Backbone as CSV, one residue per row, in Angstrom:
resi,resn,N_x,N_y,N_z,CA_x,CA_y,CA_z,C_x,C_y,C_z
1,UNK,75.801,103.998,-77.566,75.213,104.845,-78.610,75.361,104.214,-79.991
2,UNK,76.500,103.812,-80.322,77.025,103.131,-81.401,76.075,101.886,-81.745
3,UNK,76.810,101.043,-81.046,76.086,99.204,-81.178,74.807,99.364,-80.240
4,UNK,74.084,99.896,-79.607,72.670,99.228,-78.784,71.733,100.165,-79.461
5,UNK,72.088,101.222,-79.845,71.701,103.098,-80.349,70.331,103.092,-79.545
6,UNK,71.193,103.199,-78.294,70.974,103.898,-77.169,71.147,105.650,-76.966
7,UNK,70.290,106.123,-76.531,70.425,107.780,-76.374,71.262,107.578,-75.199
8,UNK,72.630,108.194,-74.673,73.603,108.371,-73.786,72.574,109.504,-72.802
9,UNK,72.814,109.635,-71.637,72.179,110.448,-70.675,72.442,111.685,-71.030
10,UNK,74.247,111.981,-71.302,74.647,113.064,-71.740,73.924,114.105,-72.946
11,UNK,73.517,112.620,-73.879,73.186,113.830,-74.689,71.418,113.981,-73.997
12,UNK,70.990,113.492,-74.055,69.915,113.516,-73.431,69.734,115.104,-72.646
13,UNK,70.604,115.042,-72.163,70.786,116.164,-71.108,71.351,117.848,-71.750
14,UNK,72.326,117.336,-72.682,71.975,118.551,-74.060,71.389,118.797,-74.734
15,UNK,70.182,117.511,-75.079,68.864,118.194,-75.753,67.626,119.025,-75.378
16,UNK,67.766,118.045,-73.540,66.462,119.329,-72.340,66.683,120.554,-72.076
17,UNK,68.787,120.708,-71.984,68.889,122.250,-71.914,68.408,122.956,-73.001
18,UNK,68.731,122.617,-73.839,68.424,122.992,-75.443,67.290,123.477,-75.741
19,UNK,66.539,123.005,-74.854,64.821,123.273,-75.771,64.168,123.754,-74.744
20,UNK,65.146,124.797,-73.969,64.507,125.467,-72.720,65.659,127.254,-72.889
21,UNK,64.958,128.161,-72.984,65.495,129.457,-72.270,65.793,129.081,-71.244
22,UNK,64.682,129.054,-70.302,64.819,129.543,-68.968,65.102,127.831,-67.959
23,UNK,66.092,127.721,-67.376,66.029,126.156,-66.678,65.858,126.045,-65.620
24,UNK,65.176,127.008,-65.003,63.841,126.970,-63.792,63.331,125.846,-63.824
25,UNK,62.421,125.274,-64.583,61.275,123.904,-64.140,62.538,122.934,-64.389
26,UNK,63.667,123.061,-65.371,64.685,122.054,-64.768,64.961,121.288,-63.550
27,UNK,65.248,122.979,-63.079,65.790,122.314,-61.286,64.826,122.375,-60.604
28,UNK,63.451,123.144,-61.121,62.532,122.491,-60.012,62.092,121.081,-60.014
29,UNK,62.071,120.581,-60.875,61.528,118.884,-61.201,62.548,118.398,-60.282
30,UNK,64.249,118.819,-60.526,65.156,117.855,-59.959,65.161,118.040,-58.250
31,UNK,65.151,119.125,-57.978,64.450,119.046,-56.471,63.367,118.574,-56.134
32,UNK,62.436,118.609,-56.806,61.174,118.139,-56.065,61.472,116.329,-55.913
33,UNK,62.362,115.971,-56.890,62.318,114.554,-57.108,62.958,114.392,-55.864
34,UNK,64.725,114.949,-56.315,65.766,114.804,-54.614,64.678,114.953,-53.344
35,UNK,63.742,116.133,-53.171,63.068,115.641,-51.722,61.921,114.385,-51.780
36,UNK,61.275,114.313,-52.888,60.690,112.707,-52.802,61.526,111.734,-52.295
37,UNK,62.339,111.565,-53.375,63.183,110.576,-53.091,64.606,110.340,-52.140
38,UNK,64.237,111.260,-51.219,65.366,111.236,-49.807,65.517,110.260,-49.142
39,UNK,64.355,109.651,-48.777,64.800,108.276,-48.182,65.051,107.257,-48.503
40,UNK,64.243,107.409,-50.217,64.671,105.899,-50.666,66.126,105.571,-51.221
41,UNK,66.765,106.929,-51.179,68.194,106.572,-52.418,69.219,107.473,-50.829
42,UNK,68.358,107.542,-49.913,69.495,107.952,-49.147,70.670,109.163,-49.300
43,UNK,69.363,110.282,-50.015,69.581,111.441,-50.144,70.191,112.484,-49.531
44,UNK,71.288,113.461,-49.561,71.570,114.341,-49.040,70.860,115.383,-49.091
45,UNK,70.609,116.503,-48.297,70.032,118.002,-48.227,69.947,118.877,-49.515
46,UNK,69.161,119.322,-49.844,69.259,120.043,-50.711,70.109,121.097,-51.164
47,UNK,70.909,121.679,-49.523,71.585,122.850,-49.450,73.023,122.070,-49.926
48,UNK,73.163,120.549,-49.353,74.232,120.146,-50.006,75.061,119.950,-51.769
49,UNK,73.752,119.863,-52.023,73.555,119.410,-53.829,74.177,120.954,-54.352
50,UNK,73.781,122.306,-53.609,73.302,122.997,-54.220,74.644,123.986,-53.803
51,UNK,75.321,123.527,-52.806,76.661,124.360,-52.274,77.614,123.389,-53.370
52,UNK,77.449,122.305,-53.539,78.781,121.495,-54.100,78.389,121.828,-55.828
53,UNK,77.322,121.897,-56.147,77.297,121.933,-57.788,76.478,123.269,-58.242
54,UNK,76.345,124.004,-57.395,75.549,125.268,-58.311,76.737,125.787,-58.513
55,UNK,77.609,125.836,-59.274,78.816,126.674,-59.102,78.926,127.098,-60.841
56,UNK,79.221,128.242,-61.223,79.114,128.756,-62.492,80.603,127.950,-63.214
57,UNK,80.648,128.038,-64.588,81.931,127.724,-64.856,82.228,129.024,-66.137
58,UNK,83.118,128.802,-66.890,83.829,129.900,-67.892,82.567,129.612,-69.367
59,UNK,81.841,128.737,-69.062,80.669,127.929,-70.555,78.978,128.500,-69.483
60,UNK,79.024,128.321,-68.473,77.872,127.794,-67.835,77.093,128.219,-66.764
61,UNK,75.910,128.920,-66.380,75.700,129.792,-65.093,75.476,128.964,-64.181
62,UNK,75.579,128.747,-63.254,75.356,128.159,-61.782,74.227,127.370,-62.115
63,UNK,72.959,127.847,-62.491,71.691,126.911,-62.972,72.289,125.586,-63.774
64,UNK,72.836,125.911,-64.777,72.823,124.994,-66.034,73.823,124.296,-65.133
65,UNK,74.887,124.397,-64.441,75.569,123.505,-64.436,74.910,122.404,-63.021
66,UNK,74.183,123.046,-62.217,73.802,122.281,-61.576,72.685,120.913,-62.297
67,UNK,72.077,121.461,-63.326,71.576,120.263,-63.850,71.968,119.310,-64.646
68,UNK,72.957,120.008,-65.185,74.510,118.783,-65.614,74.804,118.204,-64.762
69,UNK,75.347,118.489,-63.585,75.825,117.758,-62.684,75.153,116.629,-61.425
70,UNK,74.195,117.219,-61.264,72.994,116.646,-60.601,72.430,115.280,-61.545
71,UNK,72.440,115.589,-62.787,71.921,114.792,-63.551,73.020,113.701,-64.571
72,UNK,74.354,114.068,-64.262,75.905,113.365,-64.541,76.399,112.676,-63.621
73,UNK,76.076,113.177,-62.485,77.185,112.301,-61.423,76.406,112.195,-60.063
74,UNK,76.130,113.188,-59.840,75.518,113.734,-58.144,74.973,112.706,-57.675
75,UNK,73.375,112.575,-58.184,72.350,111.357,-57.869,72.901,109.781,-58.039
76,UNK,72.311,108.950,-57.378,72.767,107.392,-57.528,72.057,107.301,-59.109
77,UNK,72.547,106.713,-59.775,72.680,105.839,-61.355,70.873,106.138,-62.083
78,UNK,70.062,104.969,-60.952,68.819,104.831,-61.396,67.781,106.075,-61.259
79,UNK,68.253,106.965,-60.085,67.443,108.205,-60.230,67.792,109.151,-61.453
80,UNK,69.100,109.272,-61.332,69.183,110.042,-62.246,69.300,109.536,-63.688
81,UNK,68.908,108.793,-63.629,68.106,107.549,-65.773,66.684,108.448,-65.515
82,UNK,66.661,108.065,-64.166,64.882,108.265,-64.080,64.295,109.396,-64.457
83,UNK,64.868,110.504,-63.737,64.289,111.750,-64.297,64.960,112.489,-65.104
84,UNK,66.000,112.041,-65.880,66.386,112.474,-67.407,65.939,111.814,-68.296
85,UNK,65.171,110.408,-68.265,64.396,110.161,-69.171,62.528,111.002,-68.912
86,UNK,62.487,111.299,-68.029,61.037,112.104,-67.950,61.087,113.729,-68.342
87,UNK,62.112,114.047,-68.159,62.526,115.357,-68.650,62.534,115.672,-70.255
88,UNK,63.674,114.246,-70.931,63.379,114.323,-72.021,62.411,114.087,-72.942
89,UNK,61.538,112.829,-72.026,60.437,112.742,-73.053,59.505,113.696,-73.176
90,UNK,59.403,114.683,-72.055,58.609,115.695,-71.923,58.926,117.260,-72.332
91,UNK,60.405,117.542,-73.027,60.546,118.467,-73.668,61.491,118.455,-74.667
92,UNK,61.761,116.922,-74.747,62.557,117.014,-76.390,61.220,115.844,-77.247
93,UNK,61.248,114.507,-76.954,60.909,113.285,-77.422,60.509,112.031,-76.877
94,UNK,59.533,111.414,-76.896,59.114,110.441,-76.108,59.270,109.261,-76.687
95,UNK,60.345,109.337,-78.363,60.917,107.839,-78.837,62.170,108.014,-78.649
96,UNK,63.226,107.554,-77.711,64.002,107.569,-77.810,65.003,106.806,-78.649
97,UNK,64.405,105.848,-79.068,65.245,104.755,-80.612,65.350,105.899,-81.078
98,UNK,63.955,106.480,-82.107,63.956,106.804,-83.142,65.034,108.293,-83.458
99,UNK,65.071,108.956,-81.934,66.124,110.149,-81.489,67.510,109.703,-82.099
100,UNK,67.332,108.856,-81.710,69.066,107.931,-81.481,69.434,107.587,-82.463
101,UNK,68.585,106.676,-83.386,68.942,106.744,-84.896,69.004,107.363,-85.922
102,UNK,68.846,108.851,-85.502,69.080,110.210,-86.171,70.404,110.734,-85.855
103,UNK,70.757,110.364,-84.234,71.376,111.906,-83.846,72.960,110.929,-83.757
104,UNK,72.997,109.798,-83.742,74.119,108.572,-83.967,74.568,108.570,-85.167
105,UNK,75.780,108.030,-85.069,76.472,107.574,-86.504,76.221,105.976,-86.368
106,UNK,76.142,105.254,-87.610,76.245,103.823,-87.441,77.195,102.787,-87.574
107,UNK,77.737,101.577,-86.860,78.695,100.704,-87.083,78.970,101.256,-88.428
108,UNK,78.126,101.188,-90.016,78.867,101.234,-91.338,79.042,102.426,-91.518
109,UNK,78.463,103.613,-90.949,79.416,104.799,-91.036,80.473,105.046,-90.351
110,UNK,81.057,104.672,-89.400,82.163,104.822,-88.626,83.242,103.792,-89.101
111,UNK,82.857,102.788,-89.918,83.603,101.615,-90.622,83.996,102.516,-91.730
112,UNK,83.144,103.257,-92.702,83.422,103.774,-94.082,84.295,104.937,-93.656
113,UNK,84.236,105.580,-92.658,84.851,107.024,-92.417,86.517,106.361,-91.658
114,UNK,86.302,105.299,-91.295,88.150,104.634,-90.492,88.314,104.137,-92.233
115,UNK,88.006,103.373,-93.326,88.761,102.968,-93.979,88.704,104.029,-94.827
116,UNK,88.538,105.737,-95.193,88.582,106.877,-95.908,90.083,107.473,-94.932
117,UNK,90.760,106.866,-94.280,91.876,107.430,-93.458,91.359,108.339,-92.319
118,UNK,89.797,108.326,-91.514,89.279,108.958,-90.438,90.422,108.724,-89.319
119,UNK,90.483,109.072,-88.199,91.426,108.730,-87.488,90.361,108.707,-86.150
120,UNK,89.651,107.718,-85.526,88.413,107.585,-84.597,88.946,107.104,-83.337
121,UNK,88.646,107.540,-82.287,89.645,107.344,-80.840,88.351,107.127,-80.026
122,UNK,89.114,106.368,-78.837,87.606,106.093,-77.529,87.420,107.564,-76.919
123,UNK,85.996,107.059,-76.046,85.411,108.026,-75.223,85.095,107.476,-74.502
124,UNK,84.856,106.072,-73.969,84.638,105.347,-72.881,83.201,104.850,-74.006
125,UNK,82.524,104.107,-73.159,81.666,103.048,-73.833,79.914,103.762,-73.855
126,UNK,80.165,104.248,-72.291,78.915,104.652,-71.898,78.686,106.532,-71.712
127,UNK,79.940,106.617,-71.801,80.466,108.530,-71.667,80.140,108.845,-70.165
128,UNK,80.847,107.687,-69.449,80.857,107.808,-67.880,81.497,108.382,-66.662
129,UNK,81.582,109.200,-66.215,82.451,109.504,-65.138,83.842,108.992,-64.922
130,UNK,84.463,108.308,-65.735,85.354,106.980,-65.214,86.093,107.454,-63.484
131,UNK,86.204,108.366,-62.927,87.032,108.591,-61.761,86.262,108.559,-60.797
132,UNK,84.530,108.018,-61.188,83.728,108.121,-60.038,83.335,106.459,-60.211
133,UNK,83.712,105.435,-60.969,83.617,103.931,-61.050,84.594,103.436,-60.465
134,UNK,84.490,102.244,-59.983,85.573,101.289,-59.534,86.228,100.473,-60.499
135,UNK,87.812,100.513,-60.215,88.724,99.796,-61.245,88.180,98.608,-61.931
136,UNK,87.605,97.674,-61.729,86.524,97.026,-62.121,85.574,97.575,-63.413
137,UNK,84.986,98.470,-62.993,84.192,99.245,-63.788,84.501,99.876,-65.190
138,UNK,85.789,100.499,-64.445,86.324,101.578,-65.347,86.933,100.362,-66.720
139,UNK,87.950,99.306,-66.190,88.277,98.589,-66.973,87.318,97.674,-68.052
140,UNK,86.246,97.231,-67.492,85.377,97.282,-68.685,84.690,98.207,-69.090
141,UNK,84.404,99.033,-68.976,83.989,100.636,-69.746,84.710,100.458,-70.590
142,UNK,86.434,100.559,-70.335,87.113,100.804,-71.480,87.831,99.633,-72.513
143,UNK,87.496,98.819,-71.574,87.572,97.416,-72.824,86.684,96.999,-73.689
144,UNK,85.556,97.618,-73.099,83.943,97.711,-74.528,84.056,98.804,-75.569
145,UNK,84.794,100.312,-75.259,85.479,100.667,-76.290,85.754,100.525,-76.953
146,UNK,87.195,99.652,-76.583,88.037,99.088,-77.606,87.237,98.404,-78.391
147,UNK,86.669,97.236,-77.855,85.616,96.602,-78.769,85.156,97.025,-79.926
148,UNK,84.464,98.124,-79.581,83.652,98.791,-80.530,84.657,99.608,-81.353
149,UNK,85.650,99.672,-80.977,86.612,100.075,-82.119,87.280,99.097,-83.010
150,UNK,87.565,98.201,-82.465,87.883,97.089,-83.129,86.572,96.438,-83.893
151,UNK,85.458,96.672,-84.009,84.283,96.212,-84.943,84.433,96.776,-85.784
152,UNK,85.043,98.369,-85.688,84.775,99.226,-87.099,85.951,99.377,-87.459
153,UNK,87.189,98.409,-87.245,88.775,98.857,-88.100,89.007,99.866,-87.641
154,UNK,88.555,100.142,-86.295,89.695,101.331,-86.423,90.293,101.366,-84.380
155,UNK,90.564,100.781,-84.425,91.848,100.248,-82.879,92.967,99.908,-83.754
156,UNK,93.688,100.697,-83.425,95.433,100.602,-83.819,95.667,99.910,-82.388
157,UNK,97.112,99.687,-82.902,97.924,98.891,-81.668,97.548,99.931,-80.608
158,UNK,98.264,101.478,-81.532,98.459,102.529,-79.957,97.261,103.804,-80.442
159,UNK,95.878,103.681,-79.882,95.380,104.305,-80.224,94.821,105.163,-78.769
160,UNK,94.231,105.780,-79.230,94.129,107.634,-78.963,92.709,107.281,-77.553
161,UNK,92.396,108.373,-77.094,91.111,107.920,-76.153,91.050,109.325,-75.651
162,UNK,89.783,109.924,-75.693,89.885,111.180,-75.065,88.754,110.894,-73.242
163,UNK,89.141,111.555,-72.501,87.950,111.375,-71.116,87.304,112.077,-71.147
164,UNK,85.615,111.333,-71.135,84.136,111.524,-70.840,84.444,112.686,-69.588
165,UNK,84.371,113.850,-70.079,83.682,115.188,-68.948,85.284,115.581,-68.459
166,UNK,85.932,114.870,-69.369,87.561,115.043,-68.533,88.230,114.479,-67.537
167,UNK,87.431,113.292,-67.088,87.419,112.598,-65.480,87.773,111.698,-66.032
168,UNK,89.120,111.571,-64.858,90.189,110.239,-64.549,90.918,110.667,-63.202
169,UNK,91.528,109.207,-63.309,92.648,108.927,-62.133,93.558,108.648,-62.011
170,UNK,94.130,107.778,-61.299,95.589,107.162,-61.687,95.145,105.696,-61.776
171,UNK,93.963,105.442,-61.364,93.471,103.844,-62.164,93.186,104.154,-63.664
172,UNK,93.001,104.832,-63.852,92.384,105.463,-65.478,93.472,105.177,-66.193
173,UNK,94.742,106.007,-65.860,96.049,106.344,-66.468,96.527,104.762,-66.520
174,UNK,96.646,104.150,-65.597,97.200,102.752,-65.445,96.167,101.747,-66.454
175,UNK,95.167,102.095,-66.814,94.767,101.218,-67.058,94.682,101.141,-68.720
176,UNK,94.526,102.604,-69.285,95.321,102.917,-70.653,96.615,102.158,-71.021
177,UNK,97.491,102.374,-70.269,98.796,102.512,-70.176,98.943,100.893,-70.511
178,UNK,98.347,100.062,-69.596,98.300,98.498,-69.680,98.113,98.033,-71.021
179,UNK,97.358,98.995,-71.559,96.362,98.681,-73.161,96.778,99.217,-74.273
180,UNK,98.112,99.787,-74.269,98.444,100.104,-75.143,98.381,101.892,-75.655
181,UNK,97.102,102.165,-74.622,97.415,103.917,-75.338,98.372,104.848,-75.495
182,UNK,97.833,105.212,-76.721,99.260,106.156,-77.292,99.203,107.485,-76.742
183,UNK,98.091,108.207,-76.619,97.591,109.297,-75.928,96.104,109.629,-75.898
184,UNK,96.383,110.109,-74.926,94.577,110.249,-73.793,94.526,112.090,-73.618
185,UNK,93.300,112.945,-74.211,93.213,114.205,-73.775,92.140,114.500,-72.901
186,UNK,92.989,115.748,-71.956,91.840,115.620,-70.737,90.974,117.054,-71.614
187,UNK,90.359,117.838,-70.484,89.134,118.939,-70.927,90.544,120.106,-70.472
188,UNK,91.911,119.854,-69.961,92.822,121.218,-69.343,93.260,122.182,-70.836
189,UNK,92.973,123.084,-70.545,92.643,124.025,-71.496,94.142,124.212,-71.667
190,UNK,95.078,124.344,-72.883,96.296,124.293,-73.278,96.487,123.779,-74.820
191,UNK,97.380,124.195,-75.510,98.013,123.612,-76.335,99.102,122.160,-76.145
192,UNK,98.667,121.338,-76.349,99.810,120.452,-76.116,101.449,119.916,-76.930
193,UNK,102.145,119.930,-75.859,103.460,119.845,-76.223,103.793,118.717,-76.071
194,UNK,104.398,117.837,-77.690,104.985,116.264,-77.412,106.446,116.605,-76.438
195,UNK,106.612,115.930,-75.505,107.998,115.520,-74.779,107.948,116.502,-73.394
196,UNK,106.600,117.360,-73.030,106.040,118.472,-71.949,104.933,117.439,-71.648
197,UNK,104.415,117.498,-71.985,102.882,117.205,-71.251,103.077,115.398,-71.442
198,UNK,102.106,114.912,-70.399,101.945,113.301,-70.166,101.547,112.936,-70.929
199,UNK,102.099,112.062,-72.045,101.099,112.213,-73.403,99.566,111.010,-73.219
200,UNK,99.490,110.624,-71.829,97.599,110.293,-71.581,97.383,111.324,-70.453
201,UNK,97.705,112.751,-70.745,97.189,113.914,-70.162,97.432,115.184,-70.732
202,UNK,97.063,114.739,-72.315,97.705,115.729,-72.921,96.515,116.861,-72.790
203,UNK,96.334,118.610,-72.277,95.786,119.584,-72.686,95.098,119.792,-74.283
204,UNK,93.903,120.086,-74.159,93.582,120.767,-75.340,92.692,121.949,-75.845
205,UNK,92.184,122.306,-76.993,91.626,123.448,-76.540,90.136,123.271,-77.227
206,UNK,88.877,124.050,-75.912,88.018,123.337,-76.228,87.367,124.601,-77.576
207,UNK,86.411,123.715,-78.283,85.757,124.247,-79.523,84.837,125.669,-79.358
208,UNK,84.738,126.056,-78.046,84.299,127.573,-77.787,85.135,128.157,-77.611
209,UNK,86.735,128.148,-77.728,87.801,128.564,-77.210,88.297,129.318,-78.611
210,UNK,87.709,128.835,-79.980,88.266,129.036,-80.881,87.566,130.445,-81.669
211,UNK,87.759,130.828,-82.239,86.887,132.342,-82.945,85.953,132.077,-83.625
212,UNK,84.931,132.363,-83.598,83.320,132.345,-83.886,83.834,133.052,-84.941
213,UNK,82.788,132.805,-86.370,82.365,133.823,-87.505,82.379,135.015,-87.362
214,UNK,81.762,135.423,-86.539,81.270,136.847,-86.046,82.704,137.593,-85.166
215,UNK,83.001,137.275,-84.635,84.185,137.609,-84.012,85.599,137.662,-85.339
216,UNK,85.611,136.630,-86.058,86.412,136.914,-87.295,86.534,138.369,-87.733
217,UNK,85.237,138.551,-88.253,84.438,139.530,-88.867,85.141,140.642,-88.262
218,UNK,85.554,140.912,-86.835,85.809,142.412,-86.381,86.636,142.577,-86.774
């Protein structure tokens, strides 16, 4: 997103929910594709997709999250580029540069905001699954990070890294750990305690968790 300003799938995928009420033709596009494309990507059943990820969460109804997930992890890599870039060009934008160089910060803003005392931590490179890549993978994911933190001054010796969707492992943990991180936060809903919690598993609390305006107000 940073250095290629590339649109990430993720957000991609928060801009189609976004610009839809209803996410009906969502999952109908993404089924119709999954049964096209059953044989060529060596597809599972539909009932499978739909028992393992229609599942509601405490943010999300069963719909929405199935097209997060279907469209995050579920499908092999190239299908699911494929029809989150047809989705988006067809109900957010059909330039995706020009998206990207709006909705991004740039190398010299993320340079000016680390030398104003910002304090800027990884997210992985690509905002990837890391617990669904191979150690291989994961380790350059997160050594292109660093990279890109180290372009803009701001990689400390022991710096910070939060996980893409909350997903890790114990290759994840090990592989921080090798590199110096000082602490890593997952998505586990908690306050965190220095000298309690693993400090590259530290709990935190997410930004809908906190009191809305309106809720103040009562």
């Amino acid at each position: 997103a940073v250095m290629q300003r590339d649109m990430l799938d993720v957000n991609k995928i928060h801009f189609i929910l976004a610009s839809l009420e209803d996410v009906t033709p969502l999952v109908t596009h993404i089924d119709a594709q999954v049964q096209q494309c059953r044989e060529e990507f060596n597809l599972q059943p539909l009932k499978h997709y739909r028992a393992q990820y229609a599942i509601p969460n405490r943010f999300d109804t069963a719909e929405v999250i199935y097209v997060k997930r279907m469209l995050q992890v579920a499908l092999p890599q190239p299908l699911r580029a494929r029809i989150t870039a047809e989705l988006f060009a067809r109900h957010v934008s059909k330039d995706e540069r020009d998206f990207a160089e709006q909705l991004y910060c740039s190398p010299a803003q993320l340079r000016e905001m680390a030398e104003n005392g910002m304090s800027i931590g990884g997210h992985g490179y690509a905002h990837n699954w890391l617990d669904s890549l191979t150690p291989a993978q994961q380790a350059e994911d997160i050594d292109q990070s660093m990279a890109m933190l180290q372009s803009i001054g701001a990689l400390s010796p022991h710096f910070l890294f939060c996980y893409p969707y909350g997903a890790y492992n114990q290759t994840t943990l090990a592989l921080l750990k090798e590199r110096g991180c000082a602490a890593a936060f997952t998505t586990k809903l908690g306050i965190a305690s220095i000298g309690q919690n693993p400090m590259l598993e530290l709990p935190r609390i997410d930004t809908n968790d906190l009191p809305h305006a309106a809720q103040a107000q009562r």
